[in-house]
Amino acid sequence: MGEGFNYLFNPRSIAIIGATAREGSVGGVITRNLLTKFRGRVYLVNPSYTELLGHRVYRSVLEIPDEVDLAVIVTPAPTVPRIMSECAAKGVKVAVVISGGFSETGEDGARLEREVREASQGRVRILGPNCIGVYNAFNGLDTFFIPQGRMERPRAGPIALISQSGAVAAAILDWAARKGIGVGIAVNYGNKLDISEVELLEALAGNEDLRVVVMYVEGLKYPGEGRRLLEVMRRVTKVKPVIVYKAGRSKSSGRAVKSHTAALAGNYEIYRAMLRQAGAIEVNNLMDALEVAKALATQPLPRGNRVLIITDSGGAGVQAVDNVESVGLVVPELPQEVRSTLAKSLPPFASTANPIDLTGSATDAMYKFVLDTVLPTGHIDMALVLAQMQLPGMTPKLADYIIEARRFGKPIVVYGISANEDARAFKARLEEGGVPTYDRLETAANALRALYEYAVTRGLVRPR
């Protein structure tokens, strides 16, 4: 990670310019977030106060006696050029400009934005303006100004999120927290006066704590950005997977993009071709992006596109086949010698062709037997396990058997929609053990598709 971005994500010290204790205000939320959670030094700046929440307040960043790595600016837009000039004089490395009222509002705002750039003198890197900034679960850096009760923060995890929209970033982090999905770093870049998604992607790709990068992109802003993004994404996808949800696909939504962050949505088909060339994995919504990221963060890559399906319901098995094959994967019929081995230990009415239907007589031991028998063979490359905890022969112990099956080195994902106590314990144990669970078959199939696509990108298999 470049030095400038290390100061953005891992600063030693932060100055909150526009700090306040006022309840419900943007500055108030950020001030409390950083004072209570950030593991470095925090300095408060506001000429209207001398003390806030038991901390000294400085009139200007220039009065702070120590070095300041990161400035978080939460003041009206017209004041930002002057403040940026002071940050440059102080030697601040990076500034996060939360304030809105810049190029997203029209030409007057764009002019003010140019003044901010000039005031930085090329010495201060700028994130924003019109952004909510950075969330780093590893060190407590949190400039997201939505109160905790209205936006839950996810636990630290191996997923990174880069979002052009602040509201979208906040909503998806709240959703991830409630789903128990770990997000280590999230960043919203807003109008990208300086720092762009291209640089952020490159920086986060070098973070060893992060295994997958998810991007929400509305549009590019400057000439040549598309080529630069393609070049960087090609390099990054050779190291770790990149999942992209591109918004602004239609002509009407493209107009909305321009009014939102002053970006140009561009022709979606061009974006789509670019993402394909770069080896990125495209999804249709951000929920799927994070769900798919779970699989890419925890599972080995497959050596082919053949899927084993194990189920306790014939109807669910049929739906699983439909979903798996609709995304370009295959559900091969198992050879007779494997079926004969299975038939010796499974009930006579169980189907052994693939999907393997254990019926309502399913037990934990039956699932274990099928996994141990079929996964080591060369006939399948991944497994989709459908398991409802409503049947009398099934218990949360099944999670341990599935986790043990990871020793075969093939990706496994689990689907189940039951919500009883055993089902919740089953899913929680799987997630803790590094096996992703899903409550939609479509999402489970997309997770397997993403694993296969990334295996192709990494050159582990040839596309079929």
Coordinates of C-alpha atoms in Angstrom, one line a residue:
M1 CA 0.0 0.0 0.0
G2 CA 1.4 3.4 -1.0
E3 CA 2.5 5.7 1.7
G4 CA -0.3 8.2 1.0
F5 CA -2.9 5.5 1.3
N6 CA -1.4 4.1 4.4
Y7 CA -2.1 7.5 6.0
L8 CA -5.7 7.3 4.7
F9 CA -6.4 3.9 6.1
N10 CA -3.9 3.6 8.9
P11 CA -3.2 7.2 10.2
R12 CA -1.3 7.7 13.4
S13 CA -3.2 10.9 14.1
I14 CA -6.4 12.6 13.0
A15 CA -7.7 16.1 13.1
I16 CA -11.5 16.6 13.0
I17 CA -12.0 20.0 11.5
G18 CA -15.5 21.1 12.3
A19 CA -15.6 19.0 15.4
T20 CA -18.8 19.4 17.5
A21 CA -20.7 17.7 20.3
R22 CA -24.1 18.6 18.8
E23 CA -26.3 15.5 18.8
G24 CA -27.5 14.2 15.4
S25 CA -25.1 16.4 13.4
V26 CA -22.6 15.1 10.9
G27 CA -19.7 16.5 12.8
G28 CA -21.1 15.3 16.1
V29 CA -21.4 11.7 14.9
I30 CA -17.9 11.7 13.4
T31 CA -16.4 13.3 16.5
R32 CA -17.9 10.7 18.8
N33 CA -16.9 7.8 16.5
L34 CA -13.3 8.8 16.4
L35 CA -13.0 9.7 20.1
T36 CA -14.5 6.4 21.2
K37 CA -13.1 4.0 18.6
F38 CA -10.0 5.2 16.8
R39 CA -6.8 3.7 18.2
G40 CA -4.6 6.6 17.3
R41 CA -4.4 10.3 18.4
V42 CA -7.5 12.5 17.8
Y43 CA -7.4 16.3 17.7
L44 CA -10.5 18.5 17.6
V45 CA -10.5 21.7 15.6
N46 CA -13.3 24.3 15.8
P47 CA -12.8 28.1 16.4
S48 CA -16.1 28.3 18.2
Y49 CA -15.0 26.0 21.1
T50 CA -12.1 25.6 23.5
E51 CA -13.3 22.3 24.9
L52 CA -15.6 19.5 23.8
L53 CA -16.5 16.2 25.4
G54 CA -13.6 16.7 27.8
H55 CA -11.0 17.3 25.1
R56 CA -9.1 20.4 24.1
V57 CA -10.3 22.1 20.9
Y58 CA -7.9 24.0 18.6
R59 CA -8.9 27.0 16.6
S60 CA -7.0 25.8 13.5
V61 CA -5.1 22.7 12.4
L62 CA -2.0 25.0 12.4
E63 CA -2.2 25.2 16.3
I64 CA -1.9 21.4 16.8
P65 CA 1.5 20.9 18.3
D66 CA 2.0 17.4 16.8
E67 CA 2.1 16.0 13.3
V68 CA -1.3 15.3 11.7
D69 CA -1.6 12.4 9.2
L70 CA -5.2 12.7 8.3
A71 CA -7.7 15.6 8.4
V72 CA -11.4 15.0 8.3
I73 CA -13.1 18.2 7.1
V74 CA -16.8 18.7 8.2
T75 CA -17.4 22.4 7.5
P76 CA -19.5 24.3 4.9
A77 CA -18.2 24.0 1.4
P78 CA -17.1 27.7 1.0
T79 CA -14.7 27.3 4.0
V80 CA -12.9 24.3 2.6
P81 CA -10.4 26.0 0.3
R82 CA -9.0 28.0 3.3
I83 CA -8.9 25.0 5.5
M84 CA -7.2 23.0 2.8
S85 CA -4.5 25.7 2.5
E86 CA -3.9 25.4 6.2
C87 CA -3.7 21.6 6.0
A88 CA -1.1 22.0 3.3
A89 CA 0.9 24.4 5.4
K90 CA 0.6 22.0 8.4
G91 CA 2.0 19.1 6.4
V92 CA -1.2 17.0 6.6
K93 CA -0.8 13.9 4.4
V94 CA -4.4 13.2 3.4
A95 CA -7.8 15.0 3.8
V96 CA -11.2 13.4 3.8
V97 CA -13.6 16.1 2.7
I98 CA -17.1 15.1 4.0
S99 CA -18.7 18.4 3.0
G100 CA -21.0 18.5 0.0
G101 CA -21.9 21.4 -2.2
F102 CA -19.3 21.0 -4.9
S103 CA -19.3 19.7 -8.5
E104 CA -22.4 17.6 -7.8
T105 CA -24.4 20.9 -7.6
G106 CA -23.3 22.5 -10.9
E107 CA -20.7 24.9 -12.2
D108 CA -20.4 27.1 -9.1
G109 CA -19.7 24.0 -7.0
A110 CA -17.2 22.8 -9.6
R111 CA -15.4 26.1 -9.4
L112 CA -15.2 25.8 -5.6
E113 CA -13.8 22.2 -6.1
R114 CA -11.0 23.6 -8.3
E115 CA -10.2 26.1 -5.5
V116 CA -9.8 23.2 -3.1
R117 CA -7.4 21.4 -5.4
E118 CA -5.3 24.5 -5.9
A119 CA -5.3 25.2 -2.1
S120 CA -3.9 21.7 -1.5
Q121 CA -0.8 22.8 -3.5
G122 CA -0.3 19.2 -4.6
R123 CA 0.9 18.3 -1.1
V124 CA -2.4 16.9 0.4
R125 CA -4.1 13.9 -1.1
I126 CA -7.9 14.4 -1.1
L127 CA -10.7 11.9 -0.7
G128 CA -14.0 13.4 -1.7
P129 CA -15.6 15.9 -1.5
N130 CA -19.2 14.9 -1.0
C131 CA -18.3 11.6 0.7
I132 CA -18.6 9.7 3.9
G133 CA -15.0 8.7 3.9
V134 CA -13.5 5.6 5.5
Y135 CA -14.5 2.7 7.8
N136 CA -11.6 0.5 9.0
A137 CA -12.8 -2.2 11.4
F138 CA -9.2 -3.1 12.2
N139 CA -8.2 0.2 13.8
G140 CA -11.5 2.0 14.7
L141 CA -11.2 4.6 11.9
D142 CA -14.8 5.5 11.2
T143 CA -15.9 8.7 9.5
F144 CA -19.3 7.3 8.4
F145 CA -21.6 9.9 9.9
I146 CA -24.7 7.7 10.3
P147 CA -25.4 7.0 14.0
Q148 CA -24.7 3.5 15.3
G149 CA -28.4 2.8 15.9
R150 CA -29.2 3.6 12.3
M151 CA -26.2 1.8 10.7
E152 CA -24.7 -1.2 12.3
R153 CA -20.9 -1.6 11.7
P154 CA -19.7 -5.0 10.5
R155 CA -17.1 -6.9 12.3
A156 CA -13.5 -7.0 10.9
G157 CA -13.2 -9.4 8.0
P158 CA -11.5 -10.2 4.7
I159 CA -13.7 -8.1 2.4
A160 CA -13.0 -4.6 1.2
L161 CA -15.7 -2.3 -0.2
I162 CA -15.1 0.7 -2.6
S163 CA -18.2 2.7 -3.2
Q164 CA -18.9 5.7 -5.3
S165 CA -22.1 6.4 -3.3
G166 CA -21.9 7.1 0.5
A167 CA -25.6 6.1 1.1
V168 CA -25.1 2.8 -0.7
A169 CA -21.9 2.1 1.3
A170 CA -23.7 2.8 4.5
A171 CA -26.7 0.7 3.6
I172 CA -24.6 -2.3 2.5
L173 CA -22.4 -2.2 5.6
D174 CA -25.5 -2.1 7.8
W175 CA -26.8 -5.1 5.9
A176 CA -23.5 -6.9 6.1
A177 CA -23.3 -6.4 9.9
R178 CA -26.8 -7.8 10.4
K179 CA -25.9 -10.8 8.2
G180 CA -22.6 -11.4 10.1
I181 CA -20.4 -10.7 7.1
G182 CA -17.0 -9.3 7.9
V183 CA -15.9 -6.2 6.1
G184 CA -12.4 -5.0 7.1
I185 CA -12.3 -1.7 5.2
A186 CA -14.9 0.4 3.3
V187 CA -14.3 3.6 1.5
N188 CA -16.6 6.1 -0.3
Y189 CA -14.8 8.5 -2.6
G190 CA -17.7 10.8 -3.7
N191 CA -16.7 13.4 -6.3
K192 CA -13.2 12.0 -6.6
L193 CA -11.5 15.4 -6.9
D194 CA -8.2 13.7 -6.4
I195 CA -8.3 10.1 -5.1
S196 CA -10.2 7.8 -7.5
E197 CA -11.5 4.2 -7.4
V198 CA -8.5 3.2 -9.5
E199 CA -6.0 4.2 -6.8
L200 CA -8.2 2.8 -4.0
L201 CA -8.4 -0.6 -5.8
E202 CA -4.6 -0.7 -6.2
A203 CA -4.0 0.3 -2.6
L204 CA -6.5 -2.2 -1.1
A205 CA -5.1 -5.0 -3.3
G206 CA -1.9 -4.7 -1.4
N207 CA -3.5 -5.1 2.0
E208 CA -2.8 -8.7 3.3
D209 CA -5.7 -8.6 5.7
L210 CA -8.1 -8.3 2.7
R211 CA -8.8 -11.2 0.4
V212 CA -11.6 -9.8 -1.8
V213 CA -12.4 -6.3 -3.1
V214 CA -16.0 -5.3 -3.9
M215 CA -16.7 -2.2 -6.0
Y216 CA -19.8 -0.2 -6.5
V217 CA -19.2 2.0 -9.6
E218 CA -21.6 4.5 -11.1
G219 CA -19.3 6.1 -13.7
L220 CA -15.9 7.5 -14.6
K221 CA -15.2 11.2 -14.6
Y222 CA -12.0 12.0 -16.5
P223 CA -10.5 11.1 -19.9
G224 CA -8.4 8.0 -19.8
E225 CA -9.8 6.7 -16.5
G226 CA -11.4 3.6 -18.2
R227 CA -8.0 2.5 -19.6
R228 CA -6.3 3.1 -16.3
L229 CA -9.0 1.1 -14.4
L230 CA -8.7 -1.7 -16.9
E231 CA -4.9 -1.9 -16.5
V232 CA -5.0 -1.8 -12.7
M233 CA -7.9 -4.3 -12.5
R234 CA -6.0 -6.7 -14.7
R235 CA -3.1 -6.6 -12.3
V236 CA -5.2 -6.9 -9.2
T237 CA -7.3 -9.9 -10.4
K238 CA -4.1 -11.8 -10.7
V239 CA -3.6 -11.4 -7.0
K240 CA -7.1 -11.3 -5.5
P241 CA -10.7 -11.3 -6.8
V242 CA -12.5 -8.1 -7.7
I243 CA -16.3 -8.1 -7.6
V244 CA -18.1 -5.2 -9.4
Y245 CA -21.7 -3.9 -9.4
K246 CA -22.0 -1.3 -12.1
A247 CA -24.9 1.0 -11.6
G248 CA -26.2 3.6 -14.2
R249 CA -26.7 0.9 -16.9
S250 CA -29.7 2.6 -18.6
K251 CA -30.0 6.0 -20.2
S252 CA -32.3 7.3 -17.5
S253 CA -30.1 6.0 -14.6
G254 CA -27.1 7.6 -16.3
R255 CA -28.7 11.0 -15.9
A256 CA -29.2 10.3 -12.2
V257 CA -25.5 9.3 -11.9
K258 CA -24.4 12.7 -13.3
S259 CA -26.5 14.6 -10.8
H260 CA -25.3 12.4 -7.9
T261 CA -21.5 12.6 -8.1
A262 CA -20.8 14.6 -11.3
A263 CA -19.6 11.3 -13.0
L264 CA -20.6 10.1 -16.5
A265 CA -22.3 6.7 -16.5
G266 CA -21.0 5.8 -20.0
N267 CA -22.2 3.0 -22.2
Y268 CA -22.9 -0.1 -20.0
E269 CA -21.8 -2.6 -22.7
I270 CA -18.4 -0.9 -22.9
Y271 CA -18.1 -1.3 -19.1
R272 CA -19.2 -4.9 -19.3
A273 CA -16.6 -5.7 -21.9
M274 CA -13.9 -3.9 -19.9
L275 CA -14.8 -5.8 -16.7
R276 CA -14.7 -9.1 -18.6
Q277 CA -11.3 -8.3 -20.1
A278 CA -10.0 -7.4 -16.7
G279 CA -11.1 -10.6 -15.1
A280 CA -13.5 -8.9 -12.7
I281 CA -16.6 -10.7 -11.5
E282 CA -19.8 -8.8 -12.3
V283 CA -23.0 -9.1 -10.2
N284 CA -26.4 -7.5 -10.4
N285 CA -26.7 -6.1 -6.9
L286 CA -24.5 -5.3 -3.9
M287 CA -26.1 -7.9 -1.6
D288 CA -25.0 -10.6 -4.1
A289 CA -21.6 -8.9 -4.2
L290 CA -20.9 -9.4 -0.5
E291 CA -22.5 -12.9 -0.5
V292 CA -20.3 -13.9 -3.4
A293 CA -17.3 -12.3 -1.7
K294 CA -17.8 -14.7 1.3
A295 CA -17.2 -17.7 -0.9
L296 CA -14.2 -16.1 -2.6
A297 CA -12.7 -15.2 0.7
T298 CA -13.1 -18.6 2.3
Q299 CA -13.1 -21.3 -0.4
P300 CA -10.4 -22.9 -2.6
L301 CA -10.8 -22.4 -6.3
P302 CA -12.3 -25.3 -8.3
R303 CA -10.5 -27.1 -11.1
G304 CA -13.7 -27.3 -13.2
N305 CA -17.4 -26.4 -13.4
R306 CA -19.0 -29.7 -12.2
V307 CA -21.2 -29.4 -9.2
L308 CA -22.3 -32.0 -6.7
I309 CA -25.7 -31.3 -5.2
I310 CA -26.8 -33.1 -2.0
T311 CA -30.3 -32.5 -0.7
D312 CA -32.9 -33.7 1.7
S313 CA -35.7 -32.5 -0.6
G314 CA -36.3 -33.6 -4.2
G315 CA -38.1 -30.4 -5.1
A316 CA -35.2 -28.2 -3.7
G317 CA -32.8 -30.4 -5.6
V318 CA -34.5 -29.7 -8.9
Q319 CA -34.5 -26.0 -8.2
A320 CA -30.8 -26.2 -7.3
V321 CA -30.0 -27.8 -10.7
D322 CA -31.9 -25.1 -12.5
N323 CA -30.0 -22.3 -10.7
V324 CA -26.6 -23.9 -11.1
E325 CA -27.0 -24.7 -14.8
S326 CA -28.5 -21.2 -15.4
V327 CA -25.2 -19.6 -14.5
G328 CA -23.1 -21.9 -16.8
L329 CA -22.1 -24.7 -14.4
V330 CA -23.0 -28.3 -14.9
V331 CA -24.5 -31.0 -12.6
P332 CA -23.1 -34.2 -14.1
E333 CA -24.7 -37.6 -13.5
L334 CA -22.3 -39.7 -11.3
P335 CA -20.9 -42.9 -12.9
Q336 CA -22.4 -46.2 -12.0
E337 CA -19.5 -47.3 -9.8
V338 CA -19.9 -44.3 -7.5
R339 CA -23.7 -44.7 -7.5
S340 CA -23.3 -48.3 -6.5
T341 CA -21.0 -47.4 -3.6
L342 CA -23.5 -44.8 -2.4
A343 CA -26.5 -47.2 -2.8
K344 CA -24.9 -49.8 -0.4
S345 CA -25.2 -47.4 2.6
L346 CA -28.1 -45.1 1.7
P347 CA -31.8 -45.9 2.0
P348 CA -33.1 -47.8 -1.1
F349 CA -35.4 -44.9 -2.0
A350 CA -32.5 -42.3 -2.1
S351 CA -31.5 -40.9 -5.5
T352 CA -27.8 -41.3 -6.2
A353 CA -27.5 -39.9 -9.7
N354 CA -26.8 -36.2 -8.8
P355 CA -28.5 -34.4 -7.3
I356 CA -28.2 -36.9 -4.5
D357 CA -31.6 -36.8 -2.7
L358 CA -31.5 -38.3 0.8
T359 CA -35.2 -37.6 1.2
G360 CA -37.0 -36.9 4.5
S361 CA -35.0 -39.8 6.1
A362 CA -31.8 -37.8 5.8
T363 CA -29.3 -37.9 8.8
D364 CA -26.1 -36.1 9.5
A365 CA -24.3 -39.4 8.9
M366 CA -25.7 -39.8 5.4
Y367 CA -24.5 -36.3 4.4
K368 CA -21.1 -37.1 5.8
F369 CA -21.0 -40.4 3.9
V370 CA -21.9 -38.8 0.6
L371 CA -19.3 -36.0 1.1
D372 CA -16.5 -38.4 2.0
T373 CA -17.4 -40.7 -0.9
V374 CA -17.9 -38.3 -3.8
L375 CA -15.7 -35.2 -3.0
P376 CA -12.4 -37.1 -3.3
T377 CA -13.3 -38.4 -6.8
G378 CA -12.4 -36.7 -10.0
H379 CA -16.0 -36.6 -11.1
I380 CA -17.0 -33.2 -9.5
D381 CA -15.3 -29.9 -8.7
M382 CA -17.5 -28.3 -6.1
A383 CA -20.4 -29.0 -3.8
L384 CA -23.7 -27.4 -3.0
V385 CA -25.2 -28.8 0.1
L386 CA -29.0 -28.3 0.7
A387 CA -29.8 -28.9 4.4
Q388 CA -33.0 -28.1 6.3
M389 CA -32.9 -28.5 10.1
Q390 CA -36.5 -29.5 10.2
L391 CA -36.0 -33.3 9.7
P392 CA -35.7 -35.4 12.8
G393 CA -32.4 -37.1 11.7
M394 CA -30.5 -33.8 11.3
T395 CA -28.7 -31.8 13.9
P396 CA -26.2 -28.9 14.0
K397 CA -23.5 -31.6 14.2
L398 CA -23.8 -31.7 10.4
A399 CA -21.9 -28.5 10.3
D400 CA -18.8 -30.2 11.7
Y401 CA -19.0 -32.9 9.0
I402 CA -19.2 -30.3 6.3
I403 CA -16.3 -28.3 7.7
E404 CA -14.2 -31.5 7.9
A405 CA -14.9 -32.1 4.2
R406 CA -12.9 -29.0 3.4
R407 CA -9.8 -31.3 3.6
F408 CA -10.6 -32.5 0.1
G409 CA -9.7 -29.1 -1.2
K410 CA -12.9 -28.4 -3.1
P411 CA -15.3 -25.5 -2.6
I412 CA -18.4 -26.1 -0.6
V413 CA -21.4 -23.8 -0.1
V414 CA -24.5 -24.5 1.9
Y415 CA -28.2 -23.5 1.3
G416 CA -30.9 -23.6 3.9
I417 CA -33.9 -21.5 4.7
S418 CA -35.0 -23.0 8.0
A419 CA -34.9 -20.4 10.9
N420 CA -35.4 -22.6 13.9
E421 CA -32.9 -22.8 16.7
D422 CA -31.0 -25.7 15.3
A423 CA -30.8 -24.1 11.9
R424 CA -29.4 -20.9 13.3
A425 CA -26.7 -22.8 15.2
F426 CA -25.9 -24.9 12.1
K427 CA -25.4 -21.8 9.9
A428 CA -23.4 -20.0 12.6
R429 CA -21.1 -22.9 13.1
L430 CA -20.5 -23.2 9.3
E431 CA -19.7 -19.5 8.9
E432 CA -17.3 -19.7 11.8
G433 CA -15.7 -22.7 10.2
G434 CA -15.2 -21.0 6.9
V435 CA -18.1 -22.4 4.9
P436 CA -20.5 -19.8 3.5
T437 CA -24.2 -20.3 3.9
Y438 CA -27.0 -18.9 1.8
D439 CA -30.8 -18.5 2.1
R440 CA -31.3 -18.1 -1.7
L441 CA -30.4 -20.8 -4.2
E442 CA -29.7 -18.2 -6.8
T443 CA -27.1 -16.6 -4.6
A444 CA -25.5 -19.9 -3.8
A445 CA -25.3 -20.7 -7.5
N446 CA -23.7 -17.3 -8.2
A447 CA -21.2 -17.9 -5.5
L448 CA -20.1 -21.1 -7.2
R449 CA -20.1 -19.3 -10.6
A450 CA -17.8 -16.6 -9.2
L451 CA -15.4 -19.3 -7.9
Y452 CA -15.3 -20.9 -11.3
E453 CA -14.9 -17.6 -13.1
Y454 CA -12.0 -16.6 -10.9
A455 CA -10.3 -20.0 -11.3
V456 CA -10.5 -19.3 -15.1
T457 CA -9.0 -15.8 -14.5
R458 CA -6.1 -17.2 -12.5
G459 CA -5.5 -19.8 -15.3
L460 CA -6.3 -22.8 -13.1
V461 CA -8.9 -24.1 -15.6
R462 CA -9.8 -23.5 -19.2
P463 CA -13.3 -22.0 -19.7
R464 CA -15.9 -24.6 -20.8

